[in-house]
Coordinates of N, CA and C in Angstrom, one line a residue:
M97 N -4.9 -36.4 -23.4 CA -5.9 -36.9 -23.5 C -5.2 -37.1 -25.3
P98 N -4.8 -38.9 -25.7 CA -5.0 -39.0 -26.7 C -5.4 -39.0 -28.1
Q99 N -4.9 -38.6 -29.2 CA -5.4 -38.8 -30.3 C -6.0 -39.2 -30.7
Q100 N -7.5 -39.7 -31.2 CA -7.6 -41.2 -31.4 C -8.0 -41.3 -32.8
Y101 N -8.1 -42.2 -34.0 CA -8.4 -42.4 -35.1 C -9.3 -43.2 -35.8
P102 N -11.0 -43.0 -36.0 CA -11.2 -41.9 -36.6 C -11.4 -40.8 -35.5
P103 N -11.9 -40.0 -35.1 CA -12.0 -38.8 -33.9 C -13.3 -39.3 -33.6
Q104 N -13.1 -39.7 -31.9 CA -14.4 -40.5 -31.4 C -14.8 -39.4 -31.1
P105 N -16.4 -39.2 -30.7 CA -17.3 -38.3 -29.8 C -16.7 -38.7 -28.1
F106 N -16.5 -36.9 -27.7 CA -16.3 -36.8 -26.6 C -16.9 -37.7 -25.3
M107 N -16.2 -38.3 -24.6 CA -16.9 -39.4 -23.5 C -15.9 -39.0 -21.9
P108 N -16.4 -38.3 -21.2 CA -16.2 -38.0 -19.7 C -15.4 -39.1 -19.4
Q109 N -14.4 -39.5 -18.7 CA -14.0 -40.7 -17.9 C -15.0 -40.8 -16.3
P110 N -14.9 -41.7 -16.4 CA -16.4 -42.4 -15.1 C -15.5 -42.0 -14.1
F111 N -15.7 -41.7 -13.4 CA -15.3 -40.9 -11.9 C -16.2 -41.4 -10.5
M112 N -16.2 -41.6 -9.1 CA -17.1 -41.7 -8.3 C -16.7 -39.9 -8.3
P113 N -18.4 -39.5 -7.6 CA -18.6 -38.0 -7.0 C -17.6 -37.9 -5.6
Q114 N -16.8 -36.9 -5.6 CA -16.0 -36.8 -4.3 C -17.6 -36.8 -3.2
P115 N -17.3 -37.4 -2.0 CA -18.2 -37.2 -0.6 C -18.5 -35.7 -0.3
F116 N -19.1 -35.3 0.4 CA -18.8 -34.1 0.7 C -18.8 -34.5 2.4
M117 N -17.2 -33.8 2.9 CA -17.4 -33.6 4.0 C -17.8 -33.0 4.7
P118 N -18.7 -33.5 6.0 CA -19.3 -32.6 7.1 C -17.9 -31.6 8.0
Q119 N -17.7 -30.4 8.2 CA -17.3 -29.7 8.9 C -17.0 -30.5 10.7
P120 N -15.8 -30.7 10.7 CA -15.9 -31.8 12.3 C -16.3 -31.0 13.8
F121 N -16.6 -29.7 12.8 CA -16.9 -28.7 14.2 C -17.6 -28.0 14.2
M122 N -18.9 -28.0 15.4 CA -20.1 -26.7 14.7 C -19.3 -25.3 15.5
P123 N -19.5 -24.4 13.9 CA -19.3 -22.9 14.1 C -20.1 -22.2 15.6
Q124 N -18.8 -22.0 16.3 CA -18.9 -21.1 17.8 C -19.8 -19.6 17.3
P125 N -20.5 -19.5 18.2 CA -21.2 -17.9 17.4 C -19.9 -16.9 18.3
Y126 N -19.8 -15.8 18.3 CA -19.5 -14.7 18.2 C -19.2 -14.7 20.0
P127 N -18.1 -14.2 20.8 CA -18.5 -14.1 22.2 C -19.1 -13.1 22.7
M128 N -19.4 -12.9 23.8 CA -19.8 -11.4 24.4 C -18.8 -10.7 24.5
Q129 N -19.1 -9.1 24.3 CA -17.7 -8.5 24.5 C -17.8 -7.9 25.6
Q130 N -16.6 -7.7 26.4 CA -16.2 -7.2 27.2 C -15.9 -6.0 27.7
T131 N -16.1 -5.2 28.8 CA -15.6 -4.1 28.9 C -14.8 -4.2 30.2
V132 N -13.4 -3.8 30.1 CA -12.3 -3.9 30.9 C -11.8 -2.6 31.4
F133 N -11.6 -2.1 32.5 CA -11.6 -1.0 33.4 C -10.1 -1.8 33.7
V134 N -9.1 -0.9 33.7 CA -7.3 -0.9 34.4 C -7.2 0.0 35.1
A135 N -7.3 0.0 36.6 CA -6.7 0.1 37.5 C -5.5 1.2 37.7
N136 N -5.2 2.1 37.4 CA -3.2 2.2 37.4 C -2.4 3.0 38.7
G137 N -3.8 2.6 39.6 CA -3.5 3.6 41.1 C -1.9 2.5 42.4
G138 N -1.4 3.7 41.9 CA 0.1 3.3 42.9 C 0.9 2.3 41.2
G139 N 0.7 2.7 40.5 CA 1.5 2.3 39.0 C 3.1 3.2 39.0
R140 N 4.1 3.1 38.4 CA 4.8 3.7 37.9 C 4.7 5.0 37.5
R141 N 5.7 5.8 38.4 CA 5.4 7.4 38.4 C 7.1 7.5 36.9
V142 N 6.1 8.9 35.8 CA 7.8 9.5 35.5 C 8.7 10.4 35.6
N143 N 9.9 8.8 35.6 CA 11.9 9.5 35.6 C 11.8 10.8 35.4
H144 N 11.4 12.2 35.8 CA 11.4 13.2 34.6 C 13.2 13.1 34.7
V145 N 14.1 12.9 36.3 CA 15.3 13.1 35.5 C 16.0 12.2 34.9
L146 N 15.2 11.5 34.4 CA 16.3 10.4 33.8 C 15.4 11.2 31.8
H147 N 14.5 11.3 32.3 CA 13.5 11.8 30.8 C 14.5 13.2 30.3
L148 N 14.6 13.9 31.3 CA 16.0 15.2 31.3 C 16.9 14.8 30.7
I149 N 18.2 14.6 31.4 CA 18.8 13.8 31.0 C 18.6 13.2 29.3
L150 N 17.8 12.6 29.1 CA 17.6 11.7 28.2 C 17.4 12.8 26.4
T151 N 16.7 13.6 27.3 CA 16.2 14.9 26.6 C 17.1 15.8 25.8
I152 N 18.4 16.1 26.9 CA 19.7 16.7 26.8 C 20.4 15.8 25.9
L153 N 20.6 14.9 26.5 CA 21.6 13.8 24.9 C 21.5 13.7 24.0
T154 N 19.7 13.8 23.8 CA 19.6 13.4 21.8 C 19.2 14.9 21.7
F155 N 19.3 15.9 22.2 CA 19.2 18.1 21.6 C 17.6 17.5 21.2
G156 N 16.9 17.1 22.0 CA 15.8 17.5 22.5 C 14.4 16.6 21.5
L157 N 15.0 15.9 21.6 CA 14.1 14.7 20.1 C 13.3 14.3 21.4
W158 N 13.9 13.8 22.5 CA 13.0 12.4 23.6 C 12.2 13.5 24.3
L159 N 11.6 14.6 24.0 CA 11.2 15.7 24.6 C 9.1 15.4 24.5
P160 N 8.6 15.1 23.1 CA 7.6 14.5 22.7 C 7.3 13.3 23.2
V161 N 8.2 12.1 23.5 CA 8.5 10.9 25.1 C 7.9 11.5 25.9
W162 N 8.8 12.1 26.6 CA 8.5 12.7 27.9 C 7.1 13.4 27.7
A163 N 7.0 14.1 27.1 CA 5.7 14.6 27.2 C 4.9 14.0 27.3
V164 N 4.5 12.9 26.7 CA 3.3 11.4 26.2 C 3.5 11.4 27.7
L165 N 4.6 10.4 28.0 CA 4.3 9.8 29.0 C 3.7 10.5 30.9
A166 N 4.1 12.0 30.4 CA 4.1 13.1 31.6 C 2.1 13.2 32.1
I167 N 2.0 13.3 30.3 CA 0.0 13.4 30.3 C -0.5 12.7 30.8
A168 N 0.5 11.5 30.3 CA -0.5 9.6 30.5 C -0.7 9.4 31.8
N169 N 0.7 10.0 32.6 CA 0.8 9.2 34.2 C 0.0 10.1 35.4
S170 N -0.6 11.3 34.5 CA -0.9 12.4 35.6 C -2.0 12.2 35.6

């Protein structure tokens, strides 16, 4: 704001207040939670020969992966 001489009392700039815009949508309630069961019957089996080769090639570093897959698919 430019300085005026002599000093004048502060007068705010006239402006129109901004209207409150309503939300264009209604907030939706939380959806109901569902429990999902997955049947793994007839799923893929662990290829133990492949995992044995990978374990040998990686000097045993692949062994934990193989163990987790074997336990999960048993």
